[in-house]
Coordinates of C-alpha atoms and ligand atoms in Angstrom, one line a residue:
M1 CA 3.5 -20.1 38.1
E2 CA 7.6 -19.8 36.4
R3 CA 8.0 -18.3 33.4
P4 CA 9.4 -21.3 30.6
E5 CA 12.5 -19.1 29.0
L6 CA 13.0 -19.7 25.2
K7 CA 16.6 -19.7 23.9
P8 CA 17.3 -16.4 23.2
C9 CA 17.6 -14.8 19.6
E10 CA 18.5 -11.1 17.5
V11 CA 16.2 -10.3 16.4
V12 CA 12.3 -11.0 17.7
I13 CA 9.2 -9.7 15.0
V14 CA 5.9 -8.9 16.6
G15 CA 3.6 -10.0 13.2
S16 CA 3.1 -11.9 10.7
G17 CA 1.7 -9.4 8.2
F18 CA 4.2 -9.6 4.6
A19 CA 6.4 -7.1 6.9
G20 CA 7.4 -9.1 9.3
S21 CA 7.5 -12.7 7.9
L22 CA 9.4 -10.8 4.6
L23 CA 11.3 -8.6 7.2
A24 CA 12.4 -11.8 9.7
R25 CA 13.8 -13.8 5.8
I26 CA 15.3 -12.1 4.9
L27 CA 17.7 -10.8 8.1
A28 CA 17.6 -15.2 8.2
V29 CA 19.2 -15.0 5.1
Q30 CA 21.6 -11.9 6.6
G31 CA 22.5 -15.0 9.1
Y32 CA 20.8 -13.1 11.9
D33 CA 19.1 -15.6 14.0
V34 CA 15.4 -14.1 14.7
V35 CA 12.0 -15.3 16.5
L36 CA 8.8 -14.4 14.6
L37 CA 5.4 -14.3 17.5
E38 CA 2.0 -14.3 15.7
R39 CA -0.7 -13.9 17.9
G40 CA -3.4 -15.8 14.9
T41 CA -2.4 -18.6 12.5
H42 CA -1.7 -18.1 9.4
P43 CA -3.9 -18.8 6.7
R44 CA -6.3 -15.5 7.9
F45 CA -8.1 -13.0 6.3
A46 CA -5.9 -9.4 5.6
I47 CA -6.7 -6.2 4.8
G48 CA -4.7 -4.5 2.1
E49 CA -5.3 -6.4 -1.0
S50 CA -4.0 -3.6 -3.7
S51 CA 0.0 -3.5 -5.5
T52 CA 1.1 -1.0 -7.0
P53 CA 4.6 -0.3 -9.3
L54 CA 6.7 0.6 -6.9
A55 CA 5.4 -1.6 -3.9
N56 CA 6.3 -4.9 -7.4
L57 CA 10.1 -2.6 -7.6
S58 CA 10.6 -3.1 -3.9
L59 CA 8.9 -6.8 -4.9
E60 CA 12.2 -7.0 -7.6
R61 CA 14.9 -5.6 -5.8
L62 CA 14.3 -7.2 -2.4
G63 CA 14.1 -11.2 -4.1
I64 CA 17.3 -10.3 -7.0
R65 CA 19.1 -8.8 -3.8
Y66 CA 18.9 -11.6 -1.2
G67 CA 18.3 -14.1 -4.2
M68 CA 14.5 -15.2 -3.4
A69 CA 13.0 -15.6 -6.6
D70 CA 9.7 -16.6 -5.4
C71 CA 9.4 -12.0 -4.6
Y72 CA 10.6 -11.5 -8.1
N73 CA 8.9 -13.1 -9.9
L74 CA 5.4 -12.6 -7.4
A75 CA 6.1 -9.4 -9.0
T76 CA 4.1 -9.4 -11.7
H77 CA 0.1 -11.1 -12.3
G78 CA 2.0 -13.1 -15.5
R79 CA 4.8 -14.1 -13.6
W80 CA 3.5 -15.1 -11.0
L81 CA 0.2 -17.6 -12.7
A82 CA 3.6 -18.6 -14.1
H83 CA 5.1 -20.0 -10.6
F84 CA 2.6 -20.2 -7.9
P85 CA -1.2 -20.0 -9.9
E86 CA -2.2 -21.2 -6.6
I87 CA -2.4 -17.8 -4.1
R88 CA -4.8 -16.3 -5.0
R89 CA -4.6 -13.0 -7.1
G90 CA -6.3 -10.5 -9.2
L91 CA -4.8 -9.2 -12.0
K92 CA -4.4 -4.8 -11.3
R93 CA -4.3 -2.6 -14.7
G94 CA -4.3 0.5 -13.2
F95 CA -6.6 3.2 -11.0
T96 CA -10.2 3.6 -12.3
Y97 CA -12.9 6.4 -10.8
Y98 CA -15.9 6.9 -11.3
R99 CA -18.3 9.4 -9.5
H100 CA -21.7 8.5 -8.8
H101 CA -24.5 11.3 -7.2
P102 CA -27.2 10.5 -4.7
D103 CA -30.4 8.5 -6.1
Q104 CA -28.8 9.3 -10.0
P105 CA -27.2 5.6 -12.3
F106 CA -23.5 6.5 -13.1
A107 CA -24.4 9.0 -16.2
N108 CA -22.5 7.7 -19.0
R109 CA -21.7 10.9 -21.0
G110 CA -18.9 9.2 -23.0
L111 CA -16.3 11.2 -23.3
D112 CA -17.1 13.7 -20.6
S113 CA -18.3 11.3 -18.2
E114 CA -17.2 11.5 -14.5
R115 CA -14.2 8.9 -14.6
L116 CA -10.6 9.2 -14.4
L117 CA -8.7 5.8 -15.2
V118 CA -5.1 5.5 -15.5
A119 CA -2.5 2.5 -16.7
A120 CA -0.4 0.9 -14.9
S121 CA 1.2 -1.3 -16.7
P122 CA 1.6 -1.8 -20.5
Q123 CA 0.3 -4.7 -20.8
A124 CA -1.4 -7.2 -18.3
S125 CA 1.2 -9.9 -18.2
L126 CA 3.2 -7.2 -16.6
S127 CA 0.7 -5.7 -14.4
D128 CA 0.3 -5.7 -10.5
T129 CA -1.5 -8.0 -8.4
H130 CA -4.6 -7.2 -5.9
W131 CA -3.1 -9.8 -3.2
L132 CA -5.9 -12.5 -1.9
R133 CA -3.6 -11.4 1.8
A134 CA -4.4 -15.2 3.4
D135 CA -2.9 -17.1 0.8
V136 CA 0.2 -14.0 0.4
D137 CA 1.2 -13.6 3.3
H138 CA 0.3 -17.7 4.6
H139 CA 3.4 -18.0 1.8
F140 CA 5.8 -15.3 2.9
V141 CA 6.1 -17.1 6.4
R142 CA 6.3 -21.0 4.5
Q143 CA 9.4 -18.8 3.1
A144 CA 10.2 -17.6 6.3
I145 CA 10.3 -21.2 8.6
A146 CA 12.0 -22.4 5.1
A147 CA 15.0 -19.6 5.5
G148 CA 15.4 -20.8 9.1
V149 CA 12.9 -18.4 11.4
D150 CA 11.5 -19.7 14.5
Y151 CA 7.8 -18.9 13.9
R152 CA 5.8 -18.7 17.1
D153 CA 1.7 -18.9 16.5
R154 CA -1.5 -18.3 19.0
V155 CA 1.6 -16.2 21.4
A156 CA -0.7 -13.5 24.0
L157 CA 2.1 -10.9 24.6
T158 CA 2.1 -9.2 27.9
S159 CA 4.9 -6.6 27.9
A160 CA 8.4 -6.2 26.2
D161 CA 11.1 -4.1 27.9
I162 CA 13.5 -3.2 26.8
A163 CA 16.9 -2.3 28.1
P164 CA 20.3 -0.7 27.2
D165 CA 21.6 -3.6 26.5
S166 CA 18.2 -6.3 24.6
V167 CA 15.1 -6.4 25.2
R168 CA 12.8 -9.0 27.1
V169 CA 9.1 -10.2 25.7
S170 CA 6.9 -11.9 28.0
G171 CA 3.4 -14.0 27.1
T172 CA 2.1 -17.3 26.7
R173 CA 1.6 -19.7 24.0
N174 CA -1.3 -21.8 24.3
G175 CA -2.2 -20.5 27.7
V176 CA 2.0 -21.7 28.5
P177 CA 4.0 -18.4 29.9
F178 CA 7.3 -17.8 28.2
E179 CA 10.0 -15.1 28.0
L180 CA 11.5 -14.1 25.3
R181 CA 15.2 -12.7 25.2
A182 CA 17.4 -10.3 22.1
N183 CA 19.0 -8.5 20.9
F184 CA 16.3 -5.7 18.7
L185 CA 12.6 -5.9 18.8
I186 CA 10.6 -5.1 15.5
D187 CA 6.9 -4.3 15.8
A188 CA 5.3 -5.6 12.7
S189 CA 2.0 -5.8 14.6
G190 CA 0.0 -2.6 12.7
P191 CA -2.6 -1.1 13.9
S192 CA -3.6 -3.4 16.9
G193 CA 0.2 -1.7 17.9
F194 CA 0.8 -3.5 20.4
L195 CA 5.1 -1.9 20.7
A196 CA 2.8 1.4 21.1
R197 CA 0.9 -0.2 24.1
Q198 CA 4.3 -1.2 24.9
L199 CA 6.6 2.0 25.0
S200 CA 3.7 4.4 25.5
I201 CA 4.3 5.5 23.2
P202 CA 2.5 8.3 22.7
S203 CA -0.7 9.2 19.4
G204 CA 1.1 11.6 17.0
L205 CA -3.1 10.8 15.7
E206 CA -3.2 14.9 15.4
K207 CA -0.8 16.0 12.5
T208 CA -3.6 14.1 10.4
E209 CA -5.8 15.7 8.5
T210 CA -7.6 12.6 7.3
R211 CA -10.8 11.1 8.5
S212 CA -12.7 8.7 7.6
A213 CA -14.4 5.5 8.9
L214 CA -14.5 2.2 6.8
V215 CA -17.2 -0.3 5.7
F216 CA -16.4 -4.0 4.3
S217 CA -16.2 -6.8 3.2
H218 CA -15.4 -10.0 0.7
F219 CA -17.9 -10.6 -1.9
E220 CA -18.9 -13.0 -4.0
G221 CA -21.1 -12.2 -7.4
V222 CA -20.2 -8.2 -8.0
R223 CA -21.1 -7.8 -11.1
L224 CA -19.1 -5.7 -14.0
M225 CA -18.7 -1.9 -14.8
K226 CA -18.5 -3.0 -18.3
D227 CA -21.9 -4.7 -17.4
V228 CA -24.1 -2.8 -15.3
V229 CA -23.2 0.7 -18.1
P230 CA -22.2 -1.2 -21.0
G231 CA -21.2 1.9 -23.5
M232 CA -18.7 3.9 -22.2
P233 CA -16.0 4.8 -24.5
Q234 CA -12.5 2.2 -24.7
G235 CA -10.7 3.1 -22.1
P236 CA -5.8 2.1 -21.9
Y237 CA -7.5 -0.8 -20.4
P238 CA -10.5 -2.7 -19.0
D239 CA -12.3 -0.6 -15.9
D240 CA -12.5 -3.2 -14.1
W241 CA -9.8 -4.7 -14.2
A242 CA -7.9 -1.8 -11.8
A243 CA -8.0 -0.4 -8.5
V244 CA -12.2 0.8 -8.6
H245 CA -12.6 3.4 -7.1
H246 CA -17.0 4.9 -6.7
I247 CA -16.2 8.7 -5.8
I248 CA -19.5 9.4 -3.4
D249 CA -20.8 12.2 -1.7
E250 CA -19.8 10.5 1.8
G251 CA -16.8 9.6 0.6
W252 CA -15.8 6.7 -1.7
M253 CA -15.9 2.6 -2.4
Y254 CA -12.9 0.4 -3.1
S255 CA -14.1 -2.5 -5.4
L256 CA -11.5 -4.9 -6.2
R257 CA -11.7 -7.8 -8.1
F258 CA -9.7 -11.1 -7.7
D259 CA -9.9 -13.6 -10.6
D260 CA -11.4 -16.2 -9.4
G261 CA -14.2 -13.8 -9.1
V262 CA -14.2 -12.6 -5.6
T263 CA -14.2 -9.1 -5.1
S264 CA -13.0 -6.5 -2.2
A265 CA -15.3 -4.0 -1.6
G266 CA -15.6 -1.2 1.1
F267 CA -16.9 2.4 1.4
L268 CA -14.6 5.5 3.5
L269 CA -16.9 7.3 5.0
T270 CA -16.1 11.2 6.4
P271 CA -16.9 12.6 9.2
S272 CA -19.7 15.3 8.1
G273 CA -20.3 11.8 5.2
I274 CA -21.9 10.3 8.1
S275 CA -23.5 13.1 10.2
S276 CA -25.3 13.0 7.1
L277 CA -26.1 10.7 6.4
R278 CA -27.3 10.0 10.8
S279 CA -29.6 13.0 9.8
S280 CA -31.2 11.3 7.2
G281 CA -32.0 8.0 9.3
I282 CA -29.1 5.9 7.4
G283 CA -27.0 4.4 8.6
D284 CA -27.4 6.0 12.5
A285 CA -27.0 2.8 14.1
A286 CA -24.3 1.1 12.5
T287 CA -22.0 4.2 13.2
K288 CA -22.9 4.7 16.2
S289 CA -22.3 0.6 17.4
A290 CA -19.6 -1.7 15.8
A291 CA -22.7 -4.5 15.8
T292 CA -22.3 -6.7 12.3
S293 CA -26.1 -6.2 11.9
D294 CA -26.1 -2.7 11.8
A295 CA -23.1 -2.7 10.1
A296 CA -25.1 -5.0 7.3
T297 CA -27.4 -2.7 7.3
L298 CA -25.5 0.8 6.7
W299 CA -23.7 -1.8 3.8
R300 CA -27.2 -1.7 2.3
A301 CA -27.6 1.9 2.4
M302 CA -24.4 2.8 1.8
V303 CA -25.5 0.5 -2.4
Q304 CA -29.2 1.7 -2.2
R305 CA -28.7 4.8 -2.2
Y306 CA -26.5 4.9 -5.2
P307 CA -28.6 2.9 -8.1
T308 CA -25.7 1.7 -9.8
L309 CA -24.2 0.1 -6.9
A310 CA -27.7 -1.5 -6.4
S311 CA -26.7 -2.2 -9.3
A312 CA -23.7 -4.0 -9.6
F313 CA -24.5 -5.1 -5.7
A314 CA -27.6 -6.0 -6.9
E315 CA -26.6 -9.7 -6.5
A316 CA -23.2 -9.9 -4.6
T317 CA -23.3 -11.7 -1.1
P318 CA -20.8 -10.8 1.3
L319 CA -18.0 -14.2 2.6
M320 CA -17.9 -13.5 6.0
P321 CA -20.0 -10.2 8.2
I322 CA -19.3 -7.3 6.6
S323 CA -17.5 -4.8 9.3
F324 CA -17.5 -1.3 10.2
L325 CA -14.8 0.6 11.7
P326 CA -15.6 3.4 12.8
A327 CA -11.7 5.4 12.8
I328 CA -9.2 4.2 10.6
Q329 CA -6.0 6.8 11.1
H330 CA -3.3 5.7 13.9
R331 CA -0.4 7.6 13.5
L332 CA 2.9 7.4 16.4
T333 CA 5.5 10.0 17.4
R334 CA 8.6 7.9 17.5
A335 CA 9.2 5.0 15.1
V336 CA 12.6 4.0 16.6
G337 CA 14.6 3.2 20.0
E338 CA 18.5 2.4 20.6
R339 CA 16.6 -1.3 20.9
W340 CA 13.4 -1.1 18.7
A341 CA 11.4 -0.2 15.5
L342 CA 8.1 0.4 14.3
M343 CA 7.6 -1.1 10.7
P344 CA 5.7 1.3 9.0
H345 CA 2.0 0.5 9.5
A346 CA 2.4 -0.2 14.1
Y347 CA 4.1 4.1 12.3
A348 CA 1.7 5.7 10.7
F349 CA -2.0 4.8 8.6
V350 CA -3.5 7.0 6.6
D351 CA -6.5 5.5 3.8
P352 CA -6.4 2.8 1.3
L353 CA -7.5 6.3 -1.4
F354 CA -3.9 5.5 -3.7
S355 CA -3.0 2.3 -2.0
T356 CA 0.1 3.2 -0.8
G357 CA -0.1 0.6 2.5
I358 CA 1.5 -2.2 0.8
A359 CA 4.6 0.2 -1.0
W360 CA 5.5 2.1 2.9
A361 CA 5.6 -0.9 3.9
L362 CA 8.0 -3.4 1.6
R363 CA 10.1 0.4 1.6
A364 CA 10.8 0.0 5.2
V365 CA 12.1 -3.6 4.2
E366 CA 14.6 -3.2 2.3
R367 CA 15.3 -0.1 4.4
L368 CA 15.7 -2.4 7.5
A369 CA 17.2 -5.0 5.7
R370 CA 19.9 -2.4 4.9
A371 CA 20.2 -1.5 8.8
F372 CA 20.8 -4.4 9.1
E373 CA 22.9 -5.2 6.8
S374 CA 25.7 -2.8 7.6
A375 CA 25.3 -2.7 11.3
P376 CA 28.4 -2.9 13.0
K377 CA 30.0 -6.9 13.6
N378 CA 29.9 -6.5 17.2
R379 CA 27.0 -5.5 17.6
R380 CA 24.8 -6.7 15.4
V381 CA 22.0 -4.0 16.1
P382 CA 21.9 -1.0 14.0
D383 CA 23.4 2.0 13.9
P384 CA 21.5 5.1 15.8
E385 CA 22.0 7.2 13.2
V386 CA 20.7 5.0 10.2
L387 CA 17.6 4.9 13.1
N388 CA 17.6 7.5 13.2
R389 CA 17.1 8.1 9.5
Y390 CA 14.8 5.4 9.3
D391 CA 12.9 7.3 11.9
A392 CA 12.7 10.4 9.9
A393 CA 12.1 8.9 6.9
L394 CA 8.6 7.6 8.0
A395 CA 7.2 10.7 9.4
A396 CA 8.1 12.8 6.6
E397 CA 5.9 10.4 4.6
A398 CA 3.6 9.6 6.8
D399 CA 3.1 13.1 6.3
Q400 CA 3.3 13.5 2.6
I401 CA 0.7 10.7 2.1
D402 CA -2.1 11.6 4.5
L403 CA -1.6 15.6 3.0
I404 CA -2.2 13.5 -0.2
V405 CA -5.4 11.4 0.8
A406 CA -6.8 15.5 3.2
G407 CA -6.3 16.6 -0.8
A408 CA -8.6 13.8 -2.5
Y409 CA -11.2 14.0 0.0
E410 CA -11.1 18.0 -0.3
S411 CA -11.9 17.3 -3.9
M412 CA -14.0 15.2 -4.0
A413 CA -16.9 18.3 -4.2
H414 CA -15.8 18.9 -8.0
F415 CA -14.3 15.8 -10.6
E416 CA -12.4 18.3 -12.5
L417 CA -10.8 18.4 -8.7
F418 CA -10.7 15.4 -8.0
A419 CA -8.7 14.6 -11.4
A420 CA -6.6 17.0 -11.1
Q421 CA -5.3 16.1 -7.8
A422 CA -5.4 13.0 -8.9
M423 CA -2.1 13.4 -11.0
L424 CA -0.6 15.1 -8.2
Y425 CA 0.1 11.1 -7.1
F426 CA 0.6 9.9 -10.2
A427 CA 3.2 11.8 -11.9
A428 CA 4.9 11.3 -8.1
V429 CA 5.2 7.4 -8.4
S430 CA 5.6 7.2 -12.5
F431 CA 7.9 9.9 -12.4
A432 CA 9.8 7.7 -8.9
E433 CA 9.3 4.1 -11.3
V434 CA 10.6 5.6 -14.6
G435 CA 13.9 6.4 -12.3
Q436 CA 14.1 3.7 -10.8
R437 CA 14.0 1.1 -13.7
L438 CA 16.0 3.3 -15.6
L439 CA 18.3 4.2 -13.8
P440 CA 18.9 2.4 -10.4
Q441 CA 20.8 2.7 -7.6
D442 CA 22.3 0.9 -4.9
S443 CA 20.4 3.9 -2.7
V444 CA 17.0 3.9 -3.7
A445 CA 15.8 2.2 -0.4
W446 CA 16.2 5.5 1.4
N447 CA 14.8 7.7 -1.8
G448 CA 11.7 9.5 -0.3
F449 CA 8.7 7.8 -0.4
L450 CA 5.4 10.2 -3.0
G451 CA 7.6 12.4 -3.8
V452 CA 9.3 13.0 0.0
G453 CA 13.2 15.4 -0.4
D454 CA 12.8 16.0 -4.7
L455 CA 12.6 20.1 -4.1
V456 CA 9.4 19.7 -7.2
L457 CA 7.0 17.5 -5.6
G458 CA 8.3 17.7 -2.5
P459 CA 5.6 21.3 -1.1
L460 CA 3.0 20.0 -3.4
P461 CA 0.5 18.2 -1.2
R462 CA 0.6 20.6 1.3
E463 CA -0.3 24.2 -1.0
S464 CA -2.6 22.1 -2.6
L465 CA -4.3 21.3 0.0
G466 CA -4.6 24.3 1.3
R467 CA -5.5 26.2 -2.6
L468 CA -8.7 23.2 -2.4
R469 CA -9.9 24.1 0.5
Q470 CA -9.7 27.8 -0.6
I471 CA -12.0 27.4 -3.2
T472 CA -14.0 24.7 -1.9
Q473 CA -14.7 27.0 1.5
R474 CA -13.3 23.6 3.9
R475 CA -16.9 22.4 3.1
G476 CA -17.4 20.7 -0.2
E477 CA -18.7 23.5 -2.1
A478 CA -18.2 22.4 -5.8
A479 CA -16.2 26.5 -6.1
S480 CA -17.0 28.3 -9.5
P481 CA -16.0 27.5 -13.0
D482 CA -12.7 29.0 -12.7
E483 CA -11.1 28.6 -9.6
R484 CA -11.6 25.0 -10.6
R485 CA -9.8 26.0 -14.1
A486 CA -7.6 27.8 -12.8
F487 CA -6.5 24.7 -9.9
V488 CA -6.3 22.8 -13.2
E489 CA -3.8 24.7 -14.4
W490 CA -2.3 24.9 -12.0
I491 CA -2.1 21.4 -10.7
T492 CA -0.2 21.4 -14.5
R493 CA 2.3 23.8 -14.5
A494 CA 3.9 22.3 -10.6
I495 CA 4.1 18.6 -11.9
A496 CA 5.6 19.4 -15.8
L497 CA 8.7 19.2 -14.3
R498 CA 8.4 15.6 -13.1
N499 CA 5.6 15.2 -15.7
I500 CA 7.8 11.9 -18.0
A501 CA 4.1 9.8 -18.4
G502 CA 2.4 12.8 -20.0
L503 CA -0.5 13.7 -17.2
A504 CA -3.0 16.1 -16.9
D505 CA -3.3 16.0 -20.5
A506 CA -7.0 17.1 -21.1
G507 CA -6.4 15.9 -24.1
R508 CA -6.4 13.0 -23.4
R509 CA -10.8 13.1 -21.6
N510 CA -9.2 11.5 -17.7
L511 CA -8.4 8.4 -20.2
Y512 CA -4.4 8.1 -19.3
P513 CA -2.5 5.3 -21.0
V514 CA 0.9 4.0 -20.0
D515 CA 2.2 6.7 -23.1
F516 CA 5.8 5.2 -24.0
D517 CA 6.1 8.2 -26.8
A518 CA 5.4 11.0 -23.7
L519 CA 8.6 9.4 -22.1
I520 CA 10.3 9.8 -24.9
E521 CA 9.9 13.5 -25.5
Q522 CA 10.2 14.2 -21.8
H523 CA 13.2 12.5 -22.0
A524 CA 15.5 15.7 -20.7
L525 CA 13.9 15.8 -17.9
L526 CA 15.5 12.0 -16.7
G527 CA 18.5 13.6 -16.9
M528 CA 18.9 10.8 -20.1
T529 CA 19.2 11.7 -23.6
R530 CA 16.6 10.3 -26.1
A531 CA 18.9 8.2 -27.1
E532 CA 19.0 7.2 -23.8
I533 CA 15.3 6.4 -23.8
L534 CA 15.6 4.4 -27.0
E535 CA 18.1 2.4 -25.9
A536 CA 16.7 1.5 -22.5
L537 CA 12.6 1.2 -23.1
P538 CA 12.9 -2.9 -23.3
A539 CA 12.8 -2.6 -19.4
L540 CA 9.9 -0.9 -18.8
R541 CA 8.3 -2.9 -22.1
G542 CA 9.5 -6.4 -19.8
M543 CA 10.7 -7.7 -22.9
G544 CA 14.4 -6.8 -20.6
A545 CA 17.1 -9.7 -19.5
E546 CA 15.6 -11.2 -16.7
P547 CA 18.3 -11.1 -13.8
P548 CA 20.2 -13.9 -12.3
L549 CA 17.8 -14.8 -8.4
T550 CA 19.7 -17.5 -7.7
G551 CA 23.3 -19.7 -8.0
E552 CA 26.5 -18.0 -7.9
S553 CA 25.7 -15.3 -10.6
S554 CA 23.3 -14.0 -8.4
R555 CA 25.4 -13.6 -5.5
Q556 CA 27.8 -12.3 -7.3
R557 CA 25.3 -9.1 -7.9
G558 CA 24.9 -8.8 -4.2
P559 CA 26.3 -9.5 -0.3
R560 CA 27.4 -13.4 -0.1
F561 CA 25.1 -14.6 2.1
P562 CA 25.4 -17.7 4.3
H563 CA 21.5 -19.1 3.6
A564 CA 21.3 -18.3 -0.2
E565 CA 21.2 -21.1 -1.2
L566 CA 18.2 -22.3 0.8
L567 CA 16.0 -19.8 -1.6
G568 CA 16.4 -21.6 -4.6
R569 CA 13.4 -23.3 -3.1
D570 CA 10.6 -21.3 -4.6
R571 CA 7.2 -23.7 -3.3
L572 CA 7.5 -25.6 0.4
Ligands
FAD1 C1 -9.4 -0.6 4.8 C2 -8.1 -0.6 4.4 C3 -7.3 -1.0 3.5 C4 -6.4 -1.2 3.0 N1 -6.6 -0.9 1.6 C5 -5.1 -1.5 0.9 C6 -4.7 -0.9 -0.7 O1 -5.9 -1.3 -1.3 N2 -3.0 -1.0 -1.1 C7 -2.0 -0.8 0.2 O2 -0.6 -1.4 -0.6 N3 -1.9 -0.8 0.9 C8 -3.6 -0.7 1.6 N4 -4.5 -1.4 2.9 C9 -2.6 -1.0 4.0 C10 -2.6 -1.8 4.1 O3 -3.4 -3.4 4.7 C11 -0.8 -2.2 5.3 O4 0.2 -1.5 4.0 C12 -0.9 -4.3 5.1 O5 -2.0 -4.6 5.5 C13 0.8 -3.8 6.1 O6 0.9 -4.5 6.1 P1 2.4 -5.4 7.8 O7 2.5 -6.6 7.4 O8 2.8 -4.1 8.1 O9 1.1 -6.3 8.1 P2 -0.8 -5.9 8.9 O10 -0.8 -7.1 7.9 O11 -1.1 -5.5 9.6 O12 -0.3 -7.1 9.7 C14 -0.3 -7.7 11.4 C15 0.6 -8.8 11.5 O13 0.7 -9.2 13.2 C16 0.1 -9.5 13.7 N5 -0.1 -8.8 15.5 C17 -0.9 -7.6 16.1 N6 -0.1 -7.6 17.5 C18 0.2 -9.2 17.1 C19 0.2 -9.4 18.9 N7 0.6 -8.3 19.8 N8 1.4 -9.9 19.1 C20 1.7 -10.2 16.8 N9 1.5 -10.7 16.0 C21 0.9 -10.0 16.5 C22 -2.1 -9.9 13.4 O14 -2.1 -10.9 13.5 C23 -0.9 -9.8 11.9 O15 -1.1 -10.7 10.8 C24 -5.6 -1.2 4.2 C25 -6.0 -0.4 4.9 C26 -7.3 -0.2 5.4 C27 -7.3 -0.6 7.1

């Protein structure tokens, strides 16, 4: 059958998760002619729901730079509720961790409990959110269409041909074949890896240390930890309104609550965790086959093994079939070519521990948006040098995420080690966040993620993993009290030059609020005087001036974009 040609475009983006849709829309705002292709339809379920302060900073910057008021308003729980109450979300005040042991209820030993809470926001209205991705992604695709993106869903792409001066993709839509020519292709197809298959990009998975399987669903009727374990000492925020992590012998479980009571939950199981489950007869069938009923059996067995989780999930019902994925990691060896680029989730994925995905994807949206903004006028595609910079950044950052997460898995052998290893992550993100809020720079999109490129933080994850592997013997051994103490002391010293948040402080008893006093005390680490920090504090406390987002004043702040006036429309 003859393939009808779609009207050629400048940029074709494959995949309309939030990353593909946002980038498509920004490029349309910049005046590019963009086609966005999606194999499914919206709204649809998607995983990856817990946002973070760095993700929200990216959203705010994108909102301000490109006049997208909705992005700015979706960057805090308070503004989200005020402007988009119909888009479902959950309040996320911070990161909550508990250590559970098989066949024992979680031990509430007051301030000596195996419990760690790290606040990510000083108050609920400024807090992060869990994104109900069906709603959020649907919103962003509608906004992309409103900005002039040519969106086509239900496409089945069969090939991509990359020539030195153009790209051609072909496939079918509703069974009808088509071909589309473009100047540039962006793969935002996530782990299904459209371009990886088309271009046979070699896998770099052997570089990734982390390995985990996933069993997951959305549930209703999950009880709050505060009700299941009453009487825990008060933390810096209510334990349950957070990304809740339950660390277990076989890995860990995430539990993310949405404001309407739905909970997204999943167990991440390590290879050694799975083999010990198999040898104890649990989950044998489920881990060998991906059949839905077996996944549900595995889920029940895991929950029953940990009595406090059994209580929390006693009345819970899954809202969709419980699913099992035997391996969730992927990694490629290249993220760009002269006529193409991959979004991070198409390039690499490590693990949901520390919720790095959304922030990393949004940082990449910022980078590629800038790359197109500075494209030579006669070529209208990003400069190869900028693309190579993007490629190098993604490679280094994928390694860094992996090293921090692999260290965290190693440290699960003992909660004291885990709480110390987590400080590496929190030191890196809090230093970056405060720096970005107080000392905004135009080049921030290119700042390394999780301490990449930072002389102090950059090398720490690798060193930490090495130290942990030494003391745990790579067999999950809890190490001696002296070895654990030495590790905690090493982490405390190692992050000291970036510790603006009062982290790794034994006096805190693992309950960390947002600590403005610590920040003021550590002003010199940011290169600021005490007076300068005090003057800047209102911006951190959410009392700074709201930036202009639409109209002449917003356009004066950034470049003039031909479609910026479209973006005053928040809602469709
Ligand atoms: C278990 C798990 C938990 C996670 N939890 C978190 C978390 O708590 N916080 C966090 O920040 N990140 C998390 N992540 C990461 C997060 O999911 C990703 O960072 C995020 O989804 C990236 O968004 P995206 O738009 O790039 O890609 P995706 O969300 O993967 O979207 C890809 C889109 O492309 C479409 N598509 C795929 N193939 C094709 C094709 N051939 N043609 C056309 N369209 C196609 C898909 O239908 C989909 O709409 C998690 C990931 C996993 C696996």
